[in-house]
Amino acid sequence: MDGSDHLAHERSKAQFDVEKMKIVWAGSLYAFQVSNQIARLVAGDPAFRKENRAVLSRKELFKNTLRKAAHAWKRITELGLSEEEASWLRFYVDELSYAYVHWGMFVPAIKGSGTEEQQNKWLPLATNMQIIGTYAQTELGHGSNVRGLETTSNFDPKTDEFIIHSPTLTSSKWWPGGLGKIATHAVVYARLITDGQDHGVHGFIVQLRSLDDHLPLPGITVGDIGMKFGSGAFNSLDNGFVRFDHVHIPRNQMLMRVSQVTREGKYVHSNVPRQLVYGAMVYVRQIIVVDASIALSRAVCIAARYSAVRRQFGSENHEISGTGVETQVIDYKTQQSRLFPLLASAYAFRFIGEWLKWLYTDLTQKLEANDFSTLPEAHACTAGLKSLTTSAAADGIEECRKLCGGHGYLSSSGLPELYAVFVPACTYEGDNIVLLLQVARFLMKTISKLPSGRNYELSGATAYMGHMEHYLIKYSCNVQKAEDWLKPNTILEAFEARAIRMCFACAQNLTKFADQSEGFSELSTDLVEAAIAHCQLIVVSKFIEKLQQNIEGNGVKQQLETLCYIYALHLIHKNSGDFLSTGSLKPKQASLANDQLRSLYAKVRPNVIALVDAFNYSDHFLGSVLGCYDGNVYPKLYEEARKDPLNDSVVADGYGEYIQPLLNQQLLNARL
């Protein structure tokens, strides 16, 4: 069989309604229909072709991206696409450009922190692309420590202006996408100073370039920070630097929804709660979690399809005689044990992204009603899950590359660029380890409020901590046979026991330090591990909750159950040391979890290709010769190789200068 036959045969094995699973993955029938329509529109437009990205120079790549971004805006306006539809179009164009930050950070910052008057002025300009914005927070010397930002904004009551200034080299804004060459405006975060008093970091709308000739305005030094990791990836985006030399802006360009500076220079708070600012942070991080599920699912789709097409080795008789059919790579147990948990993780992260979207909506409604009760938990959940999912997705993409063997290293596989595009998510919007330490602080604070030795009513993701007597004293896992691991409550209790015991151990060890900050620093590794245990519990619990919903489609729920158990049991396998050391499991129970995990691999094997088909990714979006829907991998690999610029000539450039003298033994006499 050729590759096409392989995948057709694999699809015929499906034991569930694939079309219904596509709707489950999309989130709703409406979302599926809209995304499907836009995906076809983008894939069918020759202007959005992207297969030559890896061989373009930086300047060619950047200019090509500008062309695509302009064409995308042209299509959005011509078709009268809604905001949601336009977002889908930019998503499926799948090329990082200034629009990525303009729509994802600049516009939300004005919506979240601008007054109604400021929104009425700036949003029409931004949404009609009459100005192009970026988000200038990170500095050369400070990223995660926002309080340590050095850029200043001094108010001058004589001119009714703020003076934006970069007092040191390390105060240079560094990394904002779109800043290097394109952005006309930026939301700049700087220390607000009035009458010599520092009021902390605030946001200001600053014009960077002239709207007539695009030259930097006086006092502004701006440029691109240079090549980044990967051949295409983020190199299509002009991540930039900017330094301000006493740049004057009007007072009303301070984002003043939460706090203002009066004409007389008095710093005052508005009636709008300051906590609303955190809503934007929660929003961005829940988007990143969704991005993690998409990036991982793309890699898994490529690796799964290629593993079904690729044949390697076989029986001893086959190897001796050189005849017969080799074994599909996907049938090797070592391949399954590496690939199938990543498939399960992609689905798990998709559903946790849905839950975070609900959490953000709920939080926004509460904040608007001056109810801040859920803000600390929402902040901790989005911080921790952003860290957990992005780290797992980055590692998973690299594992998928290795699962594809040598061909996975080719740019045409789509995996190197996918990795290079996604891996910065482990750093931006909060370094992953720093975020986990924030989660740990929240958990330690939660524990400190619990009455000693008694159960206590808690809600949300920390509800399990209210049952400390049960989990610290009475709990014992009741698994007796492998099948017992197919009970959701059994899995949940094991994860809850591990998380609460790790958290309480950290809390107890912290009491041994007179200086809590010293204790937190000394125990930071343990605290990070406890935070991870808490976040893994959240993902498992929300996956189980998903299974309790009314899910339509023949066999769909059964497949999701299998994936849920694979995700949970694989975590037990990978973190068995935590489960055993905390007494949450006994060695025999951990062994039974592995036995059940292996049987689940066999159960999911016939459905793997159908499960990745449910992601509904077009070949254009997937961008991989190894993951193409028709499975014709080898002809496509050969075709891509022939198209490389090095093959434009039969004899290599430089042959006459460097190779011919060598072959003729004339190199010693040649002038290089």
XYZ file of C-alpha atoms in Angstrom:
672
model
C 0.000 0.000 0.000
C 1.140 3.569 -0.639
C 0.657 6.412 1.856
C -2.812 7.242 0.562
C -3.943 3.642 1.000
C -2.490 3.516 4.494
C -4.467 6.523 5.742
C -7.643 5.471 3.936
C -7.386 2.089 5.647
C -6.751 3.753 9.027
C -9.795 5.990 8.586
C -11.977 2.981 7.828
C -11.216 1.629 11.317
C -12.814 4.580 13.129
C -15.195 3.489 15.872
C -16.851 6.872 16.347
C -18.580 9.695 14.478
C -15.659 11.813 13.278
C -17.845 14.734 12.167
C -19.383 14.974 15.633
C -15.908 14.872 17.188
C -14.924 17.834 14.989
C -17.760 19.808 16.570
C -16.645 18.761 20.070
C -13.111 19.943 19.274
C -14.345 23.244 17.803
C -16.503 23.875 20.877
C -19.855 24.213 19.112
C -21.533 23.645 15.770
C -21.417 27.376 15.073
C -17.693 27.630 15.823
C -17.054 24.594 13.619
C -19.001 26.053 10.710
C -17.350 29.480 10.925
C -13.813 28.161 11.328
C -14.334 25.605 8.568
C -15.587 28.266 6.159
C -12.698 30.644 6.883
C -10.120 27.835 6.724
C -11.286 26.937 3.213
C -11.246 30.598 2.177
C -7.615 31.028 3.285
C -6.424 27.691 1.908
C -7.943 28.497 -1.489
C -6.299 31.917 -1.807
C -2.919 31.761 -3.622
C -1.859 34.987 -1.909
C -1.607 33.115 1.388
C 0.733 30.358 0.179
C 3.527 29.761 2.676
C 5.617 26.798 1.568
C 8.679 28.893 0.636
C 9.103 30.619 4.010
C 12.138 28.607 5.108
C 14.280 29.637 2.118
C 13.547 33.380 2.200
C 16.051 35.876 3.541
C 14.991 37.868 6.605
C 14.115 40.923 4.511
C 12.212 38.848 1.941
C 10.369 37.000 4.691
C 9.403 40.214 6.443
C 8.205 41.951 3.264
C 6.256 38.850 2.245
C 4.557 38.873 5.640
C 3.630 42.534 5.212
C 2.053 41.624 1.865
C -0.003 38.835 3.441
C -1.130 41.011 6.343
C -2.262 43.704 3.899
C -4.068 41.118 1.770
C -5.738 39.693 4.889
C -7.058 43.145 5.817
C -8.231 43.641 2.231
C -10.204 40.392 2.329
C -11.639 41.188 5.765
C -12.983 44.540 4.556
C -14.142 43.265 1.154
C -16.118 40.419 2.707
C -17.371 42.504 5.637
C -16.188 39.877 8.117
C -17.236 40.154 11.722
C -14.608 40.563 14.445
C -14.778 36.836 15.170
C -14.515 35.884 11.497
C -11.601 38.275 11.001
C -9.859 36.658 13.964
C -10.300 33.235 12.362
C -8.881 34.530 9.076
C -5.734 35.872 10.745
C -5.448 32.579 12.613
C -5.548 30.452 9.459
C -3.154 32.730 7.563
C -0.760 31.345 10.169
C 2.029 33.886 9.834
C 3.224 36.127 12.628
C 3.008 39.814 11.765
C 2.440 43.187 13.405
C -1.301 42.373 13.366
C -0.630 39.644 15.947
C 0.233 42.214 18.632
C -2.002 45.006 17.319
C -5.188 42.935 17.718
C -4.033 40.692 20.526
C -2.476 43.235 22.909
C -2.723 46.876 21.790
C -6.491 46.939 21.199
C -7.326 44.905 24.365
C -5.091 47.216 26.446
C -7.089 50.268 25.357
C -10.368 48.433 25.905
C -9.312 47.292 29.355
C -7.500 50.353 30.686
C -8.843 53.301 28.675
C -11.691 55.536 29.770
C -14.844 55.677 27.649
C -13.587 58.912 26.124
C -10.203 57.376 25.311
C -11.826 54.308 23.817
C -14.060 56.487 21.645
C -10.979 58.290 20.332
C -8.455 55.490 19.877
C -10.427 52.319 19.151
C -11.956 53.493 15.844
C -8.462 54.419 14.646
C -7.054 51.062 15.742
C -9.929 48.871 14.527
C -9.875 50.571 11.121
C -6.080 50.150 10.935
C -5.565 53.914 10.643
C -2.947 53.465 13.338
C -0.955 50.314 14.111
C -0.155 49.608 17.725
C 2.146 47.512 19.855
C 2.473 46.723 23.554
C 5.700 48.047 25.078
C 6.103 46.625 28.552
C 9.154 44.339 28.660
C 12.515 46.079 28.922
C 16.050 45.011 28.172
C 16.701 44.588 31.890
C 13.258 43.547 33.169
C 10.583 41.152 31.960
C 8.659 39.199 34.582
C 9.358 41.796 37.295
C 7.007 44.485 36.029
C 7.460 46.477 39.239
C 11.139 46.789 38.358
C 10.539 48.620 35.060
C 12.770 51.672 34.717
C 11.095 53.787 32.002
C 9.722 56.959 33.595
C 6.780 59.223 32.874
C 7.146 62.539 34.688
C 4.179 64.903 34.706
C 4.942 68.515 33.853
C 2.085 70.742 35.157
C 3.428 73.720 33.189
C 2.724 72.102 29.826
C 0.054 69.595 30.949
C 2.197 66.813 29.492
C 3.942 63.629 30.498
C 7.615 63.258 29.668
C 8.464 59.678 28.705
C 12.130 58.881 29.252
C 14.525 55.914 29.181
C 17.065 56.776 31.896
C 19.319 53.749 31.342
C 20.283 51.312 28.603
C 18.405 48.541 30.441
C 15.247 50.664 30.412
C 15.056 50.287 26.616
C 11.791 48.617 25.655
C 12.766 45.258 24.173
C 10.798 42.505 22.380
C 7.435 44.114 21.474
C 6.209 42.633 18.190
C 5.551 45.175 15.442
C 7.706 47.759 17.202
C 10.858 47.345 15.139
C 9.626 48.692 11.802
C 5.836 48.994 11.589
C 3.979 50.262 14.676
C 2.905 53.886 14.668
C 1.773 53.862 18.298
C 2.427 51.885 21.451
C 0.931 51.388 24.856
C 4.081 52.110 26.852
C 4.354 51.055 30.475
C 6.350 53.474 32.608
C 6.737 54.644 36.200
C 4.293 57.485 36.805
C 5.934 60.334 38.691
C 4.148 63.461 39.869
C 5.858 66.115 41.974
C 8.721 63.717 42.670
C 6.481 60.908 43.915
C 6.578 57.494 42.199
C 3.083 56.000 41.784
C 4.206 52.768 40.154
C 3.826 51.456 36.613
C 1.026 52.787 34.392
C 0.170 52.632 30.692
C 0.509 55.521 28.223
C -0.399 55.821 24.539
C 2.698 57.095 22.764
C 3.014 57.881 19.063
C 6.269 56.459 17.716
C 6.313 57.318 14.034
C 4.946 60.003 11.752
C 1.703 59.125 9.979
C 3.018 61.031 6.936
C 6.430 59.487 6.241
C 6.685 56.788 8.971
C 9.906 58.270 10.345
C 10.473 58.052 14.125
C 9.320 61.154 15.971
C 11.849 63.373 17.777
C 13.361 61.778 20.859
C 12.569 58.243 19.749
C 15.240 55.710 18.782
C 13.617 52.551 17.478
C 14.626 49.441 15.543
C 14.509 45.665 15.200
C 16.272 43.441 17.772
C 17.557 40.965 15.174
C 17.171 37.346 14.151
C 15.443 34.931 16.482
C 15.425 31.136 16.813
C 14.315 29.238 13.689
C 14.346 29.931 9.963
C 10.861 31.429 9.553
C 8.923 31.437 12.816
C 9.119 34.754 14.717
C 11.556 36.163 12.156
C 8.567 37.279 10.096
C 7.750 39.640 12.971
C 9.667 42.829 13.718
C 10.263 42.421 17.437
C 11.831 45.721 18.356
C 13.544 48.043 20.784
C 12.794 51.671 21.581
C 14.449 54.328 23.722
C 12.760 57.562 24.732
C 14.681 60.792 25.191
C 12.307 63.097 27.072
C 9.360 62.519 24.732
C 6.390 64.767 25.522
C 2.821 63.423 25.251
C -0.505 65.042 26.257
C -1.798 64.231 29.741
C -4.922 62.573 28.302
C -2.775 59.856 26.689
C -2.290 58.196 30.041
C -4.710 55.254 30.177
C -6.996 56.552 32.908
C -9.778 54.071 33.478
C -8.483 53.110 36.926
C -6.410 56.121 37.986
C -5.829 59.631 36.654
C -3.592 62.647 36.962
C -5.491 65.936 37.166
C -4.549 69.148 35.382
C -2.930 70.296 38.635
C -0.827 67.102 38.804
C -2.796 65.344 41.540
C -2.852 61.555 41.352
C -6.359 60.189 42.010
C -8.158 56.863 41.737
C -11.397 56.560 39.789
C -14.501 54.712 40.903
C -13.491 51.835 38.642
C -11.865 49.050 40.690
C -8.139 48.664 40.098
C -8.643 44.892 39.981
C -10.230 45.246 36.532
C -6.726 45.641 35.108
C -6.024 42.014 35.990
C -8.891 40.923 33.767
C -6.805 41.646 30.656
C -3.988 39.482 32.021
C -6.416 36.606 32.639
C -7.778 37.040 29.105
C -4.370 36.873 27.414
C -3.256 33.831 29.392
C -6.407 31.854 28.647
C -5.802 32.570 24.958
C -2.276 31.181 25.322
C -3.669 27.950 26.811
C -5.888 27.553 23.738
C -2.833 28.232 21.565
C -0.998 25.448 23.404
C -3.711 22.941 22.531
C -3.616 24.025 18.891
C 0.171 23.885 18.596
C 0.376 20.484 20.253
C -2.510 19.088 18.210
C -0.818 20.213 14.979
C 2.367 18.376 15.935
C 0.428 15.281 16.992
C -1.515 15.291 13.722
C 1.724 15.346 11.725
C 3.380 12.639 13.823
C 0.318 10.371 13.856
C -0.283 10.485 10.108
C 3.382 9.974 9.317
C 3.644 7.119 11.839
C 0.784 5.377 10.013
C 2.397 5.879 6.590
C 5.977 5.063 7.569
C 6.976 1.400 7.607
C 10.185 0.209 9.174
C 11.585 -3.235 10.003
C 9.426 -6.300 10.437
C 9.674 -9.955 11.321
C 12.984 -11.798 11.388
C 12.033 -13.710 8.232
C 11.315 -10.449 6.452
C 14.696 -9.002 7.370
C 16.541 -12.140 6.236
C 14.724 -12.524 2.933
C 14.228 -8.842 2.184
C 10.638 -9.553 1.185
C 7.265 -9.017 2.742
C 5.632 -5.983 4.316
C 7.396 -3.921 6.934
C 5.650 -2.857 10.148
C 3.834 0.459 10.424
C 5.768 2.612 12.866
C 2.554 3.433 14.710
C 2.212 -0.253 15.657
C 5.377 -0.245 17.733
C 4.541 -0.019 21.433
C 7.381 2.434 22.024
C 5.859 4.770 19.429
C 2.400 4.460 20.988
C 3.658 5.122 24.519
C 5.200 8.401 23.338
C 2.546 9.575 20.870
C -0.785 8.606 22.416
C -0.320 10.569 25.690
C 0.427 13.641 23.560
C -2.798 13.061 21.627
C -4.665 12.840 24.934
C -2.901 15.987 26.177
C -3.979 17.941 23.094
C -7.622 17.137 23.853
C -7.164 17.810 27.572
C -5.643 21.238 26.886
C -8.446 22.058 24.457
C -11.063 21.429 27.133
C -9.175 23.285 29.852
C -8.992 26.211 27.411
C -12.794 26.111 27.111
C -13.109 26.164 30.883
C -10.725 29.117 31.198
C -12.792 31.008 28.644
C -15.819 30.476 30.874
C -13.751 31.454 33.932
C -12.707 34.717 32.258
C -16.309 35.563 31.314
C -17.479 34.818 34.841
C -14.646 36.866 36.332
C -15.395 39.853 34.081
C -19.044 39.872 35.134
C -18.073 39.703 38.804
C -15.483 42.475 38.512
C -17.996 44.744 36.773
C -20.287 44.149 39.773
C -17.450 44.977 42.222
C -17.192 41.328 43.252
C -13.486 40.488 43.544
C -13.894 37.204 45.403
C -12.803 34.960 42.522
C -9.972 37.147 41.207
C -7.105 35.527 43.167
C -8.160 32.056 42.070
C -8.711 33.122 38.448
C -5.270 34.710 38.410
C -3.686 31.584 39.913
C -5.532 29.243 37.529
C -4.596 31.116 34.377
C -0.999 31.625 35.529
C -0.527 27.974 36.463
C -2.326 26.506 33.463
C -0.489 28.827 31.077
C 2.748 27.483 32.528
C 1.672 23.836 32.553
C 0.225 23.700 29.045
C 2.908 25.708 27.268
C 5.742 23.690 28.821
C 4.009 20.427 27.963
C 3.174 21.573 24.430
C 6.727 22.766 23.720
C 8.143 19.460 24.941
C 5.435 17.595 23.036
C 6.206 19.295 19.719
C 9.864 18.336 20.065
C 8.860 14.766 20.927
C 6.693 14.640 17.797
C 9.687 15.773 15.750
C 11.689 12.856 17.139
C 8.761 10.500 16.520
C 9.086 11.381 12.824
C 12.717 10.273 12.690
C 15.161 12.062 10.419
C 12.449 13.480 8.161
C 11.046 15.385 11.133
C 14.179 17.532 11.075
C 13.371 18.846 7.598
C 11.746 22.265 7.408
C 9.178 20.756 5.054
C 7.950 18.537 7.903
C 6.501 21.681 9.480
C 7.753 20.676 12.922
C 10.913 22.823 13.277
C 9.022 26.028 12.517
C 6.062 25.006 14.660
C 8.431 24.519 17.577
C 10.246 27.808 16.935
C 6.931 29.686 16.733
C 5.476 28.194 19.890
C 8.356 27.817 22.335
C 8.513 31.573 23.219
C 5.118 31.074 24.887
C 7.038 29.468 27.763
C 8.512 32.905 28.452
C 6.223 35.689 27.267
C 3.274 36.818 29.408
C 5.104 35.436 32.410
C 8.077 33.077 32.673
C 6.688 29.632 33.416
C 8.649 29.028 36.606
C 7.854 32.512 37.934
C 4.161 31.864 37.257
C 4.268 28.552 39.124
C 5.796 30.327 42.114
C 2.865 32.764 42.006
C 0.505 29.787 42.066
C 2.434 28.357 45.007
C 2.033 31.615 46.945
C -1.713 31.470 46.332
C -1.832 27.855 47.530
C 0.187 28.618 50.669
C -2.076 31.567 51.419
C -5.143 29.366 50.961
C -3.762 26.753 53.356
C -2.883 29.383 55.951
C -6.558 30.347 56.163
C -7.759 26.803 56.862
C -8.674 25.964 60.463
C -6.256 23.421 61.913
C -7.397 19.796 61.892
C -10.894 20.340 60.496
C -12.633 20.181 57.163
C -13.525 23.551 55.665
C -15.812 24.691 52.870
C -13.907 25.982 49.850
C -15.115 26.527 46.315
C -13.548 26.453 42.893
C -10.292 24.752 42.002
C -9.113 24.624 45.627
C -12.277 22.968 46.992
C -10.391 19.725 47.605
C -8.177 21.504 50.150
C -11.185 21.833 52.421
C -11.077 18.061 52.964
C -7.667 17.996 54.562
C -8.664 15.620 57.371
C -9.774 13.049 54.812
C -6.696 13.363 52.606
C -4.069 13.776 55.321
C -5.345 11.166 57.755
C -8.073 8.878 56.429
C -7.439 8.573 52.685
C -6.217 5.318 51.218
C -6.428 4.484 47.520
C -8.781 1.522 47.017
C -7.406 0.256 43.686
C -7.215 -3.541 43.749
C -7.065 -4.364 40.040
C -6.168 -2.536 36.832
C -9.813 -1.930 35.860
C -10.323 0.100 39.050
C -8.371 2.874 37.329
C -11.297 3.365 34.960
C -13.348 4.975 37.739
C -13.262 8.797 37.562
C -13.596 9.265 41.329
C -10.670 6.942 41.965
C -8.466 8.964 39.632
C -9.617 12.294 41.063
C -8.987 11.246 44.655
C -5.471 10.059 43.839
C -4.633 13.408 42.213
C -6.263 15.358 45.044
C -4.365 13.365 47.668
C -1.032 13.991 45.930
C -1.666 17.725 45.490
C -2.878 18.396 49.023
C -0.127 16.357 50.644
C 2.574 18.100 48.623
C 1.078 21.508 49.414
C 0.748 20.808 53.112
C 4.309 19.487 53.276
C 5.505 22.784 51.803
C 3.355 24.771 54.220
C 4.739 22.850 57.195
C 8.330 23.302 56.039
C 7.757 27.031 55.599
C 6.872 27.337 59.298
C 10.442 26.280 60.140
C 11.758 29.572 58.769
C 11.605 32.744 60.833
C 11.848 34.742 57.620
C 9.075 33.585 55.277
C 10.720 35.128 52.205
C 13.890 33.168 52.948
C 11.824 30.007 53.385
C 10.001 30.566 50.131
C 13.304 30.988 48.327
C 14.847 27.932 49.945
C 11.821 25.732 49.218
C 11.094 27.165 45.763
C 11.765 23.877 43.963
C 9.319 21.994 46.198
C 6.768 24.785 45.827
C 6.981 24.629 42.025
C 6.382 20.869 42.111
C 3.374 21.350 44.408
C 1.969 23.978 42.046
C 2.369 21.599 39.104
C 0.516 18.875 41.026
C -2.326 21.331 41.694
C -2.514 22.385 38.032
C -2.435 18.805 36.749
C -5.340 18.048 39.078
C -7.326 20.924 37.553
C -6.779 19.613 34.009
C -7.763 16.062 34.975
C -10.858 17.232 36.850
C -12.053 19.442 33.978
C -11.513 16.625 31.474
C -13.688 14.396 33.667
C -16.301 17.160 33.917
C -16.319 17.356 30.124
C -17.264 13.674 29.988
C -20.273 14.370 32.188
C -21.747 16.728 29.604
C -24.260 15.695 26.959
C -21.956 14.714 24.101
C -23.578 13.798 20.806
C -22.254 11.346 18.260
C -21.927 7.583 18.100
C -18.865 6.486 20.093
C -17.599 10.028 20.659
C -17.953 9.959 24.434
C -16.261 6.563 24.645
C -13.250 7.862 22.741
C -13.016 10.918 24.979
C -13.162 8.676 28.040
C -10.265 6.642 26.707
C -8.230 9.797 26.079
C -9.066 11.141 29.532
C -7.842 7.960 31.219
C -4.695 7.926 29.084
C -3.948 11.512 30.077
C -4.465 10.857 33.789
C -2.709 7.493 33.997
C 0.247 8.720 31.984
C 0.655 11.573 34.483
C 0.606 9.003 37.288
C 3.267 7.027 35.432
C 5.495 10.069 34.823
C 5.027 11.420 38.360
C 4.952 8.121 40.214
C 7.648 9.376 42.592
C 5.289 12.075 43.901
C 2.365 9.676 44.263
C 4.497 7.097 46.081
C 6.494 9.468 48.294
C 3.320 11.192 49.521
C 1.640 7.852 50.217
C -1.133 8.665 47.758
C -0.481 5.352 46.014
C 1.200 2.083 46.872
C 3.773 0.575 44.483
C 1.338 -2.143 43.381
C -1.327 0.456 42.578
C 1.128 2.457 40.488
C 2.029 -0.742 38.660
C -1.658 -1.458 37.991
C -2.001 2.049 36.561
C 0.728 1.195 34.048
C -1.014 -2.069 33.156
C -4.268 -0.237 32.480
C -2.444 2.447 30.495
C -0.996 -0.156 28.124
C -4.427 -1.661 27.530
C -5.808 1.794 26.741
C -3.150 2.276 24.069
C -4.463 -0.838 22.345
C -7.993 0.506 22.626
C -7.204 3.893 21.067
C -4.932 2.509 18.324
C -7.693 1.884 15.683
C -8.984 5.446 16.106
C -5.804 7.503 16.100
C -6.008 8.845 12.547
C -9.695 9.661 12.917
C -8.955 11.437 16.210
C -6.369 13.712 14.561
C -8.684 14.204 11.556
C -11.154 15.642 14.077
C -8.805 18.602 14.543
C -10.013 19.528 11.037
C -6.726 21.085 9.915
C -6.275 21.761 6.214
C -2.976 20.887 4.549
C -2.385 24.621 4.118
C -2.700 25.292 7.834
C -0.763 22.181 8.869
C 2.110 23.122 6.541
C 3.703 19.669 6.567
C 4.565 17.166 3.859
C 4.659 14.469 6.558
C 1.193 15.290 7.855
C -0.664 15.762 4.560
C -4.206 14.410 4.560
C -3.729 12.123 1.550
C -0.633 10.458 3.014
C 1.477 10.806 -0.147
C 4.525 11.667 1.911
C 7.409 10.477 -0.236
C 6.456 12.160 -3.533
C 5.919 15.406 -1.631
C 9.260 15.108 0.168
C 11.020 14.601 -3.162
C 9.145 17.504 -4.732
C 10.097 19.841 -1.875
C 13.734 18.790 -2.122
C 13.832 19.571 -5.848
C 12.432 23.069 -5.190
C 15.267 24.098 -2.858
C 17.304 27.049 -4.255
C 20.497 24.991 -4.078
C 19.010 22.817 -6.799
C 18.469 25.756 -9.169
C 21.807 24.908 -10.768
C 23.287 21.486 -11.475
C 26.792 22.616 -10.566
C 27.046 24.459 -7.261
C 27.994 28.110 -7.106
C 31.566 28.264 -5.901
C 32.615 25.028 -7.574
C 35.135 26.720 -9.846
C 36.649 28.720 -6.986
C 36.836 26.174 -4.195
C 36.044 22.618 -5.318
C 37.746 22.297 -8.719
C 41.134 23.482 -7.396
C 40.822 20.992 -4.544
C 40.013 18.097 -6.855
C 42.852 19.109 -9.193
C 45.233 19.398 -6.222
C 45.699 23.096 -6.966
C 44.244 24.427 -3.711
C 47.635 25.261 -2.185
C 48.390 27.576 -5.090
C 44.920 29.173 -5.217
C 44.130 32.576 -3.686
C 41.054 32.232 -1.439
